Amino acid sequence: MMQRSLVLLKPDCIERRLAGQIIARFEAKGLNIVAMKMLRVTPELAKQHYAEHVAKPFYPSLEKFITSAPIIALAIEGLDVIRVVRDMLGATNGLNAAPGTIRGDFSSSRQMNLVHASDSEESAQRELDLYFDSAEFCDHELLLTPSMRAEDEA
Ligand code: CMP
């Protein structure tokens, strides 16, 4: 099923100059970036985004981290992209993430795990609406798509 996912390259990703390498992995996989921007997450946005974690003991530290430097937000489109991107990221804690995944290759932290991605269609819609206005999406079909998958793999 064609889906969109909200992906955030977190402050540690920007600070460590890993944004290009990580975006390149999504491109190489054949996924389609349909919106992208750099921004600073405010405490208010952090509380909305991480609403399910606000009451947890680690939240103050998470908010301090996610608001500490700019992030890059991307809307990524593709077949089953929500699961595909989560699989590409690996386990939440970089120490547990499998080698070959983004966190497995680049992170050794539970909090500084470089990238966030939506975990369900419901969260994807909610998170995409938090970070992007509808006018910021550039709908397009890449010319190389027929080289990426067969016509009946829609
Ligand atoms: P993310 O996928 O963005 O979703 C919630 C974030 O909270 C998670 O990545 C981590 O950055 C952070 N997180 C999750 N669990 C913990 C924890 N136990 N302690 C600190 N940070 C956590």
PDB file of C-alpha atoms and ligand atoms in Angstrom:
ATOM      1  CA  MET A   1       0.000   0.000   0.000  1.00  0.00           C
ATOM      2  CA  MET A   2       1.288   3.481  -0.891  1.00  0.00           C
ATOM      3  CA  GLN A   3       1.886   5.435   2.339  1.00  0.00           C
ATOM      4  CA  ARG A   4       3.650   8.501   3.711  1.00  0.00           C
ATOM      5  CA  SER A   5       5.744   8.628   6.868  1.00  0.00           C
ATOM      6  CA  LEU A   6       7.095  11.537   8.907  1.00  0.00           C
ATOM      7  CA  VAL A   7      10.851  11.201   9.400  1.00  0.00           C
ATOM      8  CA  LEU A   8      12.899  13.533  11.630  1.00  0.00           C
ATOM      9  CA  LEU A   9      16.663  13.774  11.479  1.00  0.00           C
ATOM     10  CA  LYS A  10      17.241  14.717  15.107  1.00  0.00           C
ATOM     11  CA  PRO A  11      19.728  17.249  16.581  1.00  0.00           C
ATOM     12  CA  ASP A  12      22.426  14.587  17.022  1.00  0.00           C
ATOM     13  CA  CYS A  13      22.138  13.717  13.329  1.00  0.00           C
ATOM     14  CA  ILE A  14      22.671  17.366  12.301  1.00  0.00           C
ATOM     15  CA  GLU A  15      25.429  17.888  14.879  1.00  0.00           C
ATOM     16  CA  ARG A  16      27.315  14.790  13.692  1.00  0.00           C
ATOM     17  CA  ARG A  17      26.917  15.728   9.985  1.00  0.00           C
ATOM     18  CA  LEU A  18      25.139  12.463   9.214  1.00  0.00           C
ATOM     19  CA  ALA A  19      22.076  13.960   7.507  1.00  0.00           C
ATOM     20  CA  GLY A  20      23.391  13.425   3.974  1.00  0.00           C
ATOM     21  CA  GLN A  21      24.351   9.796   4.561  1.00  0.00           C
ATOM     22  CA  ILE A  22      20.996   8.997   6.117  1.00  0.00           C
ATOM     23  CA  ILE A  23      18.935  10.750   3.432  1.00  0.00           C
ATOM     24  CA  ALA A  24      21.035   8.872   0.849  1.00  0.00           C
ATOM     25  CA  ARG A  25      19.908   5.555   2.372  1.00  0.00           C
ATOM     26  CA  PHE A  26      16.243   6.459   1.871  1.00  0.00           C
ATOM     27  CA  GLU A  27      16.957   7.537  -1.709  1.00  0.00           C
ATOM     28  CA  ALA A  28      18.956   4.393  -2.472  1.00  0.00           C
ATOM     29  CA  LYS A  29      16.058   2.270  -1.180  1.00  0.00           C
ATOM     30  CA  GLY A  30      13.846   3.822  -3.874  1.00  0.00           C
ATOM     31  CA  LEU A  31      11.684   5.846  -1.483  1.00  0.00           C
ATOM     32  CA  ASN A  32      10.323   9.205  -2.571  1.00  0.00           C
ATOM     33  CA  ILE A  33      10.947  12.404  -0.567  1.00  0.00           C
ATOM     34  CA  VAL A  34       7.841  14.555  -1.031  1.00  0.00           C
ATOM     35  CA  ALA A  35       8.588  17.308   1.541  1.00  0.00           C
ATOM     36  CA  MET A  36      11.649  18.393   3.500  1.00  0.00           C
ATOM     37  CA  LYS A  37      12.643  21.320   5.734  1.00  0.00           C
ATOM     38  CA  MET A  38      14.984  22.344   8.530  1.00  0.00           C
ATOM     39  CA  LEU A  39      13.442  23.759  11.685  1.00  0.00           C
ATOM     40  CA  ARG A  40      13.954  24.165  15.383  1.00  0.00           C
ATOM     41  CA  VAL A  41      11.496  22.130  17.479  1.00  0.00           C
ATOM     42  CA  THR A  42       9.923  24.311  20.181  1.00  0.00           C
ATOM     43  CA  PRO A  43       8.976  22.907  23.601  1.00  0.00           C
ATOM     44  CA  GLU A  44       5.313  23.256  22.540  1.00  0.00           C
ATOM     45  CA  LEU A  45       5.846  21.220  19.349  1.00  0.00           C
ATOM     46  CA  ALA A  46       7.867  18.642  21.300  1.00  0.00           C
ATOM     47  CA  LYS A  47       4.969  18.165  23.745  1.00  0.00           C
ATOM     48  CA  GLN A  48       2.523  17.714  20.851  1.00  0.00           C
ATOM     49  CA  HIS A  49       4.768  15.346  18.938  1.00  0.00           C
ATOM     50  CA  TYR A  50       5.730  13.252  21.967  1.00  0.00           C
ATOM     51  CA  ALA A  51       2.300  13.504  23.674  1.00  0.00           C
ATOM     52  CA  GLU A  52       2.379   9.805  24.590  1.00  0.00           C
ATOM     53  CA  HIS A  53       5.733  10.283  26.398  1.00  0.00           C
ATOM     54  CA  VAL A  54       5.094  13.615  28.186  1.00  0.00           C
ATOM     55  CA  ALA A  55       4.327  11.945  31.524  1.00  0.00           C
ATOM     56  CA  LYS A  56       7.277   9.553  31.362  1.00  0.00           C
ATOM     57  CA  PRO A  57      10.379  10.086  33.522  1.00  0.00           C
ATOM     58  CA  PHE A  58      12.644  10.506  30.486  1.00  0.00           C
ATOM     59  CA  TYR A  59      10.496  13.220  28.880  1.00  0.00           C
ATOM     60  CA  PRO A  60      12.296  16.319  30.310  1.00  0.00           C
ATOM     61  CA  SER A  61      15.586  15.001  28.976  1.00  0.00           C
ATOM     62  CA  LEU A  62      13.991  14.083  25.614  1.00  0.00           C
ATOM     63  CA  GLU A  63      12.504  17.597  25.270  1.00  0.00           C
ATOM     64  CA  LYS A  64      15.833  19.227  26.127  1.00  0.00           C
ATOM     65  CA  PHE A  65      17.526  17.086  23.491  1.00  0.00           C
ATOM     66  CA  ILE A  66      14.991  17.486  20.659  1.00  0.00           C
ATOM     67  CA  THR A  67      14.897  21.296  21.109  1.00  0.00           C
ATOM     68  CA  SER A  68      18.693  21.652  21.467  1.00  0.00           C
ATOM     69  CA  ALA A  69      19.564  22.235  17.783  1.00  0.00           C
ATOM     70  CA  PRO A  70      17.812  22.239  14.397  1.00  0.00           C
ATOM     71  CA  ILE A  71      16.271  19.117  12.931  1.00  0.00           C
ATOM     72  CA  ILE A  72      15.338  18.137   9.372  1.00  0.00           C
ATOM     73  CA  ALA A  73      11.777  16.948   8.824  1.00  0.00           C
ATOM     74  CA  LEU A  74      10.972  14.811   5.796  1.00  0.00           C
ATOM     75  CA  ALA A  75       7.802  13.334   4.404  1.00  0.00           C
ATOM     76  CA  ILE A  76       8.752  10.089   2.700  1.00  0.00           C
ATOM     77  CA  GLU A  77       6.449   8.195   0.356  1.00  0.00           C
ATOM     78  CA  GLY A  78       6.594   4.604  -0.772  1.00  0.00           C
ATOM     79  CA  LEU A  79       4.985   1.185  -0.685  1.00  0.00           C
ATOM     80  CA  ASP A  80       4.533   0.143   2.986  1.00  0.00           C
ATOM     81  CA  VAL A  81       6.902   2.995   3.809  1.00  0.00           C
ATOM     82  CA  ILE A  82       5.929   3.198   7.503  1.00  0.00           C
ATOM     83  CA  ARG A  83       7.187  -0.336   8.202  1.00  0.00           C
ATOM     84  CA  VAL A  84      10.031  -0.132   5.671  1.00  0.00           C
ATOM     85  CA  VAL A  85      11.509   3.032   7.247  1.00  0.00           C
ATOM     86  CA  ARG A  86      11.104   1.673  10.804  1.00  0.00           C
ATOM     87  CA  ASP A  87      12.946  -1.460   9.696  1.00  0.00           C
ATOM     88  CA  MET A  88      15.694   0.712   8.177  1.00  0.00           C
ATOM     89  CA  LEU A  89      16.076   2.629  11.482  1.00  0.00           C
ATOM     90  CA  GLY A  90      16.402  -0.465  13.694  1.00  0.00           C
ATOM     91  CA  ALA A  91      15.589  -0.807  17.398  1.00  0.00           C
ATOM     92  CA  THR A  92      15.003   2.389  19.421  1.00  0.00           C
ATOM     93  CA  ASN A  93      18.160   1.914  21.466  1.00  0.00           C
ATOM     94  CA  GLY A  94      21.220   2.133  19.235  1.00  0.00           C
ATOM     95  CA  LEU A  95      22.936  -0.437  21.452  1.00  0.00           C
ATOM     96  CA  ASN A  96      20.263  -2.993  20.497  1.00  0.00           C
ATOM     97  CA  ALA A  97      19.833  -2.038  16.843  1.00  0.00           C
ATOM     98  CA  ALA A  98      21.027  -4.599  14.316  1.00  0.00           C
ATOM     99  CA  PRO A  99      24.144  -3.840  12.252  1.00  0.00           C
ATOM    100  CA  GLY A 100      23.110  -2.590   8.825  1.00  0.00           C
ATOM    101  CA  THR A 101      20.294  -0.475  10.252  1.00  0.00           C
ATOM    102  CA  ILE A 102      20.810   3.282  10.621  1.00  0.00           C
ATOM    103  CA  ARG A 103      20.858   3.186  14.432  1.00  0.00           C
ATOM    104  CA  GLY A 104      22.819  -0.061  14.433  1.00  0.00           C
ATOM    105  CA  ASP A 105      25.517   1.523  12.299  1.00  0.00           C
ATOM    106  CA  PHE A 106      25.632   5.040  13.779  1.00  0.00           C
ATOM    107  CA  SER A 107      24.086   5.203  17.280  1.00  0.00           C
ATOM    108  CA  SER A 108      25.033   3.814  20.677  1.00  0.00           C
ATOM    109  CA  SER A 109      22.299   5.609  22.621  1.00  0.00           C
ATOM    110  CA  ARG A 110      18.648   5.169  23.608  1.00  0.00           C
ATOM    111  CA  GLN A 111      17.907   8.909  23.438  1.00  0.00           C
ATOM    112  CA  MET A 112      20.349  10.058  20.777  1.00  0.00           C
ATOM    113  CA  ASN A 113      19.119   7.592  18.198  1.00  0.00           C
ATOM    114  CA  LEU A 114      19.482   9.989  15.244  1.00  0.00           C
ATOM    115  CA  VAL A 115      16.139   9.514  13.496  1.00  0.00           C
ATOM    116  CA  HIS A 116      12.441   9.389  14.315  1.00  0.00           C
ATOM    117  CA  ALA A 117       9.861   7.747  12.050  1.00  0.00           C
ATOM    118  CA  SER A 118       6.095   7.335  12.392  1.00  0.00           C
ATOM    119  CA  ASP A 119       5.029   3.963  13.788  1.00  0.00           C
ATOM    120  CA  SER A 120       1.511   3.629  12.289  1.00  0.00           C
ATOM    121  CA  GLU A 121      -0.742   5.186   9.649  1.00  0.00           C
ATOM    122  CA  GLU A 122      -2.579   7.054  12.399  1.00  0.00           C
ATOM    123  CA  SER A 123       0.614   8.555  13.855  1.00  0.00           C
ATOM    124  CA  ALA A 124       1.954   9.310  10.374  1.00  0.00           C
ATOM    125  CA  GLN A 125      -1.107  11.423   9.550  1.00  0.00           C
ATOM    126  CA  ARG A 126      -0.976  13.195  12.916  1.00  0.00           C
ATOM    127  CA  GLU A 127       2.783  13.832  12.722  1.00  0.00           C
ATOM    128  CA  LEU A 128       2.770  14.947   9.057  1.00  0.00           C
ATOM    129  CA  ASP A 129       0.059  17.471   9.966  1.00  0.00           C
ATOM    130  CA  LEU A 130       2.202  18.745  12.869  1.00  0.00           C
ATOM    131  CA  TYR A 131       5.270  19.432  10.722  1.00  0.00           C
ATOM    132  CA  PHE A 132       3.926  20.310   7.260  1.00  0.00           C
ATOM    133  CA  ASP A 133       1.211  22.454   5.696  1.00  0.00           C
ATOM    134  CA  SER A 134      -0.522  20.851   2.733  1.00  0.00           C
ATOM    135  CA  ALA A 135       1.135  23.406   0.371  1.00  0.00           C
ATOM    136  CA  GLU A 136       4.593  22.134   1.380  1.00  0.00           C
ATOM    137  CA  PHE A 137       4.121  18.706  -0.209  1.00  0.00           C
ATOM    138  CA  CYS A 138       5.577  18.323  -3.712  1.00  0.00           C
ATOM    139  CA  ASP A 139       3.619  15.434  -5.190  1.00  0.00           C
ATOM    140  CA  HIS A 140       5.640  13.812  -7.940  1.00  0.00           C
ATOM    141  CA  GLU A 141       6.321  10.454  -9.512  1.00  0.00           C
ATOM    142  CA  LEU A 142      10.020   9.816 -10.177  1.00  0.00           C
ATOM    143  CA  LEU A 143      10.866   8.908 -13.774  1.00  0.00           C
ATOM    144  CA  LEU A 144      13.019   5.999 -12.571  1.00  0.00           C
ATOM    145  CA  THR A 145      10.155   4.332 -10.677  1.00  0.00           C
ATOM    146  CA  PRO A 146       9.706   1.731 -13.486  1.00  0.00           C
ATOM    147  CA  SER A 147      13.362   0.755 -12.859  1.00  0.00           C
ATOM    148  CA  MET A 148      12.645   0.288  -9.139  1.00  0.00           C
ATOM    149  CA  ARG A 149       9.673  -2.113  -9.249  1.00  0.00           C
ATOM    150  CA  ALA A 150       7.307  -3.871 -11.635  1.00  0.00           C
ATOM    151  CA  GLU A 151       4.007  -2.247 -12.673  1.00  0.00           C
ATOM    152  CA  ASP A 152       1.929  -4.764 -10.693  1.00  0.00           C
ATOM    153  CA  GLU A 153       3.778  -4.003  -7.417  1.00  0.00           C
ATOM    154  CA  ALA A 154       1.569  -1.028  -6.631  1.00  0.00           C
TER     155      ALA A 154
HETATM  156  P1  CMP B   1      11.647   8.151  18.904  1.00  0.00           P
HETATM  157  O1  CMP B   1      11.498   7.060  17.903  1.00  0.00           O
HETATM  158  O2  CMP B   1      11.754   9.537  18.388  1.00  0.00           O
HETATM  159  O3  CMP B   1      10.414   8.085  19.936  1.00  0.00           O
HETATM  160  C1  CMP B   1      10.501   8.555  21.257  1.00  0.00           C
HETATM  161  C2  CMP B   1      11.896   8.917  21.642  1.00  0.00           C
HETATM  162  O4  CMP B   1      12.124   8.974  23.024  1.00  0.00           O
HETATM  163  C3  CMP B   1      12.828   7.803  21.168  1.00  0.00           C
HETATM  164  O5  CMP B   1      12.952   7.841  19.782  1.00  0.00           O
HETATM  165  C4  CMP B   1      14.072   8.110  21.961  1.00  0.00           C
HETATM  166  O6  CMP B   1      14.814   9.195  21.405  1.00  0.00           O
HETATM  167  C5  CMP B   1      13.457   8.563  23.271  1.00  0.00           C
HETATM  168  N1  CMP B   1      13.363   7.480  24.254  1.00  0.00           N
HETATM  169  C6  CMP B   1      12.637   6.363  24.200  1.00  0.00           C
HETATM  170  N2  CMP B   1      12.767   5.634  25.322  1.00  0.00           N
HETATM  171  C7  CMP B   1      13.624   6.332  26.113  1.00  0.00           C
HETATM  172  C8  CMP B   1      14.143   6.123  27.406  1.00  0.00           C
HETATM  173  N3  CMP B   1      13.810   5.033  28.119  1.00  0.00           N
HETATM  174  N4  CMP B   1      14.987   7.048  27.893  1.00  0.00           N
HETATM  175  C9  CMP B   1      15.315   8.132  27.173  1.00  0.00           C
HETATM  176  N5  CMP B   1      14.832   8.404  25.928  1.00  0.00           N
HETATM  177  C10 CMP B   1      13.998   7.501  25.410  1.00  0.00           C
END
